[in-house]
Amino acid sequence: MKKKLISFTYSPWWNLILLTISALLISLAIKGIGLHHNLISGGISGLSLILHYLYPQFKISYIFFILNVPIFLLGYVYVSRRFFLYSLYGMFITSVFLFVLNFQINIKDTFLATIAFGTLLGSGLGFSYRSLGSTGGTDIIAIILYNKFNLRIGQTNFLLTLIIFSFGLKVLSLDLILYSLIAIGIAAYVGEYFLGLFNQRKMVIIIAEQPEKIVEEISRRLHRGATYLYGQGSYSHKHKKVILTVVDSVQLKRLEEIIFSLDPHAFVIEDNTLNVLGKGFSRRKIY
C-alpha cells in the first residue's frame, strides 16, 4: 500500500491535482481578496491586476492568459516538454478559476486582508512548487533559474516582483504598494515552507562507545541505513567510528532512545536538512 501511494505521488494525476489546488488558491487570493482591496500580487498575476486597474473593461483572466504566452515559449525551450505541458494545464485552469470565481471574502481591515492574501497566495504557490509544472507567469522564469543556477524559487520570484511593483506605483498609492509588498513577502515565506514541508529530514551524527550495536539497532528498528565516518579525539587521540544517519522527524525520538539506551554518555548532533535524495527518501525532481 505504501509503495502504491509513493508511486502515485510521482504520477501525472498527482501533478494535475497539485496544480488544480494551486490554481484554486491563487484565484481565491486574487479574486476573493486582492481585487477588492486594490492589492497586487507578484509576477504575471500582479501585472494582470495592474493592467485591469488601468483598463477595467478587460477581464483579469484574459490578460493573465495573453501575458503568459511568450513566457511559456521560454519554458518549452529551456526546461522540458513535460514541464511545458503541465504548466500549460496550470495556466489554463488558473485562467478558468479567475474567470468563474466572482465573490469577495469579507475582510474589512486592509492589514488583515494583506495577511490573508499573502497566505493564500503562498499556499497556492507552494502546491505548484511541489508539482512538476507551474501555474504560469514568472514561476517559469524562477524554475529556469533554479535549474540553471540553483537560485531559490521564492527569492527569485520576490526579486521579479519588485520589477512588477515599480509599474504598480503609477496606478496605486504608496500605501497599497507597501501592503502588497508585505503580502508578497508572506507568500514567498509560505511558498518556501510548503516546498520543504514534507522533505525536511534530520541528519544525526553520533559518537558512542558501541557504534556497531547502534547501527545494528538503527537498521533493525528504524529500517534506516548509516555510514561510518572515521575520526580521532582531539584530547584522547583515540580513533573512533562516528555514525552518520538520516531519519525523519517522527523517528528522531526513537533514534535517541536507541542511542542512549546503549550508551548514556553518547555525544549526538542533530541538524535539519532541507531535502534528502536517495532510496527511502525523496527522488530527484526533474522538470
CSV table of C-alpha atoms in Angstrom, one decimal:
chain,number,residue,atom,x,y,z
A,1,MET,CA,0.0,0.0,0.0
A,2,LYS,CA,2.8,2.4,0.9
A,3,LYS,CA,4.7,1.7,-2.3
A,4,LYS,CA,1.5,2.4,-4.3
A,5,LEU,CA,1.0,5.7,-2.5
A,6,ILE,CA,4.6,6.7,-3.2
A,7,SER,CA,4.2,5.7,-6.8
A,8,PHE,CA,1.0,7.8,-7.1
A,9,THR,CA,2.8,10.9,-5.8
A,10,TYR,CA,5.0,10.7,-8.9
A,11,SER,CA,2.2,10.1,-11.4
A,12,PRO,CA,0.7,12.6,-13.8
A,13,TRP,CA,-2.6,12.6,-11.9
A,14,TRP,CA,-0.8,13.7,-8.7
A,15,ASN,CA,0.8,16.6,-10.5
A,16,LEU,CA,-2.6,17.7,-12.0
A,17,ILE,CA,-4.2,17.6,-8.6
A,18,LEU,CA,-1.4,19.8,-7.1
A,19,LEU,CA,-1.7,22.2,-10.0
A,20,THR,CA,-5.5,22.4,-9.7
A,21,ILE,CA,-5.3,23.1,-5.9
A,22,SER,CA,-2.6,25.7,-6.6
A,23,ALA,CA,-4.8,27.4,-9.3
A,24,LEU,CA,-7.8,27.5,-7.0
A,25,LEU,CA,-5.9,29.0,-4.0
A,26,ILE,CA,-4.2,31.6,-6.2
A,27,SER,CA,-7.5,32.6,-7.8
A,28,LEU,CA,-9.2,32.8,-4.4
A,29,ALA,CA,-6.5,35.1,-3.2
A,30,ILE,CA,-6.7,37.4,-6.3
A,31,LYS,CA,-10.5,37.4,-6.9
A,32,GLY,CA,-11.6,37.0,-3.3
A,33,ILE,CA,-9.2,39.4,-1.5
A,34,GLY,CA,-6.7,41.2,-3.7
A,35,LEU,CA,-9.1,42.7,-6.2
A,36,HIS,CA,-11.4,44.1,-3.6
A,37,HIS,CA,-8.6,45.8,-1.6
A,38,ASN,CA,-6.7,47.1,-4.6
A,39,LEU,CA,-3.7,44.9,-3.8
A,40,ILE,CA,-1.4,43.4,-6.4
A,41,SER,CA,0.4,40.1,-6.4
A,42,GLY,CA,3.7,39.2,-7.8
A,43,GLY,CA,4.7,38.1,-11.4
A,44,ILE,CA,2.2,37.9,-14.2
A,45,SER,CA,-0.8,37.8,-12.0
A,46,GLY,CA,0.3,41.1,-10.4
A,47,LEU,CA,0.9,42.6,-13.8
A,48,SER,CA,-2.5,41.4,-14.9
A,49,LEU,CA,-4.1,43.2,-11.8
A,50,ILE,CA,-2.3,46.4,-12.7
A,51,LEU,CA,-3.5,46.3,-16.3
A,52,HIS,CA,-7.0,45.5,-15.0
A,53,TYR,CA,-6.9,48.5,-12.7
A,54,LEU,CA,-5.8,50.7,-15.7
A,55,TYR,CA,-8.3,49.1,-18.1
A,56,PRO,CA,-11.3,47.7,-16.1
A,57,GLN,CA,-13.0,46.7,-19.3
A,58,PHE,CA,-10.5,43.8,-19.8
A,59,LYS,CA,-11.0,40.7,-17.6
A,60,ILE,CA,-8.1,39.6,-15.5
A,61,SER,CA,-8.4,36.0,-16.8
A,62,TYR,CA,-7.9,37.2,-20.4
A,63,ILE,CA,-4.9,39.4,-19.5
A,64,PHE,CA,-3.3,36.6,-17.5
A,65,PHE,CA,-3.7,34.2,-20.4
A,66,ILE,CA,-2.3,36.5,-23.0
A,67,LEU,CA,0.8,37.7,-21.0
A,68,ASN,CA,1.7,34.0,-20.3
A,69,VAL,CA,2.1,33.1,-24.0
A,70,PRO,CA,5.7,34.4,-24.5
A,71,ILE,CA,6.9,33.1,-21.1
A,72,PHE,CA,5.6,29.6,-22.0
A,73,LEU,CA,7.7,29.6,-25.1
A,74,LEU,CA,10.7,30.1,-22.8
A,75,GLY,CA,9.6,27.2,-20.6
A,76,TYR,CA,9.3,24.9,-23.7
A,77,VAL,CA,12.8,25.9,-24.9
A,78,TYR,CA,14.7,25.9,-21.6
A,79,VAL,CA,13.0,23.4,-19.4
A,80,SER,CA,11.3,20.4,-20.9
A,81,ARG,CA,8.3,19.4,-22.9
A,82,ARG,CA,6.8,17.7,-19.8
A,83,PHE,CA,7.1,20.9,-17.8
A,84,PHE,CA,5.6,22.8,-20.6
A,85,LEU,CA,2.5,20.6,-20.8
A,86,TYR,CA,2.0,20.6,-17.0
A,87,SER,CA,2.4,24.3,-16.9
A,88,LEU,CA,0.0,24.8,-19.8
A,89,TYR,CA,-2.6,22.9,-17.8
A,90,GLY,CA,-1.8,25.0,-14.7
A,91,MET,CA,-2.1,28.3,-16.6
A,92,PHE,CA,-5.3,27.2,-18.3
A,93,ILE,CA,-7.0,26.1,-15.1
A,94,THR,CA,-5.9,29.3,-13.3
A,95,SER,CA,-7.4,31.3,-16.1
A,96,VAL,CA,-10.6,29.3,-15.8
A,97,PHE,CA,-10.8,29.9,-12.0
A,98,LEU,CA,-10.1,33.6,-12.4
A,99,PHE,CA,-13.0,33.8,-14.9
A,100,VAL,CA,-15.6,31.8,-12.9
A,101,LEU,CA,-14.8,32.9,-9.3
A,102,ASN,CA,-16.8,36.1,-8.6
A,103,PHE,CA,-17.1,36.7,-4.8
A,104,GLN,CA,-15.5,38.6,-2.0
A,105,ILE,CA,-14.0,37.2,1.2
A,106,ASN,CA,-15.4,39.6,3.7
A,107,ILE,CA,-12.3,41.1,5.4
A,108,LYS,CA,-12.7,44.8,6.1
A,109,ASP,CA,-9.3,45.6,7.7
A,110,THR,CA,-6.7,46.1,4.9
A,111,PHE,CA,-3.8,44.8,7.0
A,112,LEU,CA,-5.7,41.6,7.8
A,113,ALA,CA,-6.6,41.3,4.2
A,114,THR,CA,-2.9,41.6,3.3
A,115,ILE,CA,-2.0,38.7,5.6
A,116,ALA,CA,-4.8,36.5,4.3
A,117,PHE,CA,-4.0,37.5,0.7
A,118,GLY,CA,-0.3,36.6,1.1
A,119,THR,CA,-1.0,33.3,3.0
A,120,LEU,CA,-3.5,32.1,0.3
A,121,LEU,CA,-1.2,33.1,-2.5
A,122,GLY,CA,1.8,31.5,-0.9
A,123,SER,CA,-0.1,28.3,-0.2
A,124,GLY,CA,-1.1,28.2,-3.9
A,125,LEU,CA,2.5,28.7,-5.0
A,126,GLY,CA,3.6,26.0,-2.6
A,127,PHE,CA,1.4,23.4,-4.1
A,128,SER,CA,2.6,24.5,-7.6
A,129,TYR,CA,6.3,24.1,-6.4
A,130,ARG,CA,5.5,20.6,-5.3
A,131,SER,CA,4.4,19.6,-8.8
A,132,LEU,CA,6.4,19.2,-12.0
A,133,GLY,CA,4.8,22.2,-13.6
A,134,SER,CA,3.6,25.7,-12.6
A,135,THR,CA,0.6,27.9,-12.9
A,136,GLY,CA,2.5,30.1,-15.4
A,137,GLY,CA,4.0,33.6,-15.1
A,138,THR,CA,7.3,34.3,-13.6
A,139,ASP,CA,7.2,30.9,-11.8
A,140,ILE,CA,8.6,29.6,-15.1
A,141,ILE,CA,11.4,32.1,-15.2
A,142,ALA,CA,12.2,31.2,-11.5
A,143,ILE,CA,12.3,27.5,-12.3
A,144,ILE,CA,14.6,28.0,-15.3
A,145,LEU,CA,17.0,29.9,-13.0
A,146,TYR,CA,16.6,27.2,-10.3
A,147,ASN,CA,17.6,24.5,-12.8
A,148,LYS,CA,20.4,26.5,-14.3
A,149,PHE,CA,21.9,28.3,-11.2
A,150,ASN,CA,20.2,26.7,-8.2
A,151,LEU,CA,18.7,30.1,-7.2
A,152,ARG,CA,15.9,29.6,-4.7
A,153,ILE,CA,12.5,29.9,-6.3
A,154,GLY,CA,10.8,32.0,-3.7
A,155,GLN,CA,13.6,34.6,-3.6
A,156,THR,CA,13.7,34.8,-7.4
A,157,ASN,CA,10.0,35.4,-7.6
A,158,PHE,CA,10.3,38.1,-4.9
A,159,LEU,CA,13.0,39.9,-6.9
A,160,LEU,CA,11.0,39.7,-10.1
A,161,THR,CA,8.0,41.0,-8.2
A,162,LEU,CA,9.9,44.2,-7.3
A,163,ILE,CA,10.2,45.0,-11.0
A,164,ILE,CA,6.4,44.5,-11.5
A,165,PHE,CA,5.7,46.7,-8.4
A,166,SER,CA,7.6,49.6,-10.0
A,167,PHE,CA,4.8,49.7,-12.6
A,168,GLY,CA,2.2,49.5,-9.8
A,169,LEU,CA,3.4,52.8,-8.4
A,170,LYS,CA,1.9,54.5,-11.4
A,171,VAL,CA,-1.5,53.1,-10.6
A,172,LEU,CA,-1.8,52.6,-6.9
A,173,SER,CA,-0.9,54.6,-3.8
A,174,LEU,CA,2.3,54.0,-2.0
A,175,ASP,CA,0.4,52.6,1.0
A,176,LEU,CA,-1.3,49.9,-1.2
A,177,ILE,CA,2.1,49.1,-2.8
A,178,LEU,CA,3.6,48.6,0.7
A,179,TYR,CA,0.7,46.4,1.8
A,180,SER,CA,1.2,44.4,-1.4
A,181,LEU,CA,4.9,44.0,-0.7
A,182,ILE,CA,4.1,42.7,2.8
A,183,ALA,CA,1.7,40.2,1.2
A,184,ILE,CA,4.3,39.1,-1.3
A,185,GLY,CA,6.9,38.6,1.5
A,186,ILE,CA,4.4,36.4,3.3
A,187,ALA,CA,3.7,34.5,0.1
A,188,ALA,CA,7.4,33.9,-0.5
A,189,TYR,CA,7.9,32.5,3.0
A,190,VAL,CA,4.8,30.3,2.9
A,191,GLY,CA,5.7,29.0,-0.6
A,192,GLU,CA,9.2,28.1,0.6
A,193,TYR,CA,7.7,26.5,3.7
A,194,PHE,CA,5.4,24.3,1.6
A,195,LEU,CA,8.4,23.4,-0.7
A,196,GLY,CA,10.3,21.9,2.3
A,197,LEU,CA,7.4,20.8,4.4
A,198,PHE,CA,7.5,17.1,3.5
A,199,ASN,CA,11.1,16.9,2.5
A,200,GLN,CA,12.8,18.0,5.8
A,201,ARG,CA,14.8,15.3,7.5
A,202,LYS,CA,17.1,15.1,10.5
A,203,MET,CA,20.8,14.4,9.9
A,204,VAL,CA,22.3,12.9,13.0
A,205,ILE,CA,26.0,12.4,13.9
A,206,ILE,CA,26.6,10.0,16.8
A,207,ILE,CA,29.9,9.5,18.7
A,208,ALA,CA,29.5,6.5,21.1
A,209,GLU,CA,31.4,3.6,22.6
A,210,GLN,CA,29.3,0.9,20.8
A,211,PRO,CA,28.8,2.2,17.2
A,212,GLU,CA,28.3,-1.3,15.7
A,213,LYS,CA,25.4,-2.1,18.1
A,214,ILE,CA,23.8,1.3,17.5
A,215,VAL,CA,24.0,0.8,13.7
A,216,GLU,CA,22.5,-2.6,14.0
A,217,GLU,CA,19.6,-1.3,16.0
A,218,ILE,CA,19.1,1.6,13.6
A,219,SER,CA,18.8,-1.0,10.8
A,220,ARG,CA,16.6,-3.4,12.7
A,221,ARG,CA,14.2,-1.0,14.4
A,222,LEU,CA,14.1,2.1,12.1
A,223,HIS,CA,14.9,0.4,8.8
A,224,ARG,CA,17.4,3.1,8.1
A,225,GLY,CA,21.0,2.9,6.8
A,226,ALA,CA,24.1,4.5,8.4
A,227,THR,CA,27.6,5.5,7.4
A,228,TYR,CA,30.8,5.3,9.4
A,229,LEU,CA,33.0,8.3,9.5
A,230,TYR,CA,36.4,7.7,10.9
A,231,GLY,CA,37.6,10.3,13.4
A,232,GLN,CA,40.1,10.9,16.1
A,233,GLY,CA,39.5,12.5,19.5
A,234,SER,CA,41.4,15.8,19.9
A,235,TYR,CA,42.1,15.1,23.6
A,236,SER,CA,42.4,11.3,23.9
A,237,HIS,CA,43.8,10.9,20.3
A,238,LYS,CA,41.8,7.7,20.1
A,239,HIS,CA,40.5,6.6,16.7
A,240,LYS,CA,36.7,6.2,16.7
A,241,LYS,CA,33.9,5.3,14.3
A,242,VAL,CA,31.5,8.2,14.0
A,243,ILE,CA,28.0,7.3,12.8
A,244,LEU,CA,26.2,9.4,10.3
A,245,THR,CA,22.5,8.7,9.6
A,246,VAL,CA,19.4,10.4,8.4
A,247,VAL,CA,15.9,9.9,9.8
A,248,ASP,CA,12.5,11.7,9.5
A,249,SER,CA,11.2,13.8,12.4
A,250,VAL,CA,8.9,11.0,13.7
A,251,GLN,CA,11.8,8.6,14.0
A,252,LEU,CA,14.1,11.1,15.8
A,253,LYS,CA,12.9,10.3,19.4
A,254,ARG,CA,13.1,6.6,18.7
A,255,LEU,CA,16.7,7.0,17.5
A,256,GLU,CA,17.6,8.9,20.6
A,257,GLU,CA,16.1,6.1,22.7
A,258,ILE,CA,18.3,3.5,20.8
A,259,ILE,CA,21.4,5.6,21.3
A,260,PHE,CA,21.1,6.4,24.9
A,261,SER,CA,19.9,3.0,26.0
A,262,LEU,CA,23.1,1.6,24.6
A,263,ASP,CA,25.4,4.4,25.6
A,264,PRO,CA,24.1,7.0,28.2
A,265,HIS,CA,27.2,9.1,27.6
A,266,ALA,CA,27.0,9.3,23.8
A,267,PHE,CA,27.5,12.6,22.0
A,268,VAL,CA,24.8,13.3,19.5
A,269,ILE,CA,24.5,16.2,16.9
A,270,GLU,CA,21.1,16.7,15.2
A,271,ASP,CA,20.6,19.0,12.3
A,272,ASN,CA,17.8,19.9,9.9
A,273,THR,CA,18.1,19.1,6.3
A,274,LEU,CA,16.0,20.8,3.6
A,275,ASN,CA,15.9,17.7,1.3
A,276,VAL,CA,17.4,14.2,1.2
A,277,LEU,CA,17.6,12.4,-2.2
A,278,GLY,CA,18.0,8.6,-2.4
A,279,LYS,CA,16.5,5.3,-1.5
A,280,GLY,CA,13.9,5.5,1.3
A,281,PHE,CA,13.6,9.3,0.9
A,282,SER,CA,12.8,11.6,-2.0
A,283,ARG,CA,13.5,11.2,-5.7
A,284,ARG,CA,15.3,13.9,-7.6
A,285,LYS,CA,12.8,16.4,-9.0
A,286,ILE,CA,13.4,16.8,-12.8
A,287,TYR,CA,11.3,19.4,-14.5
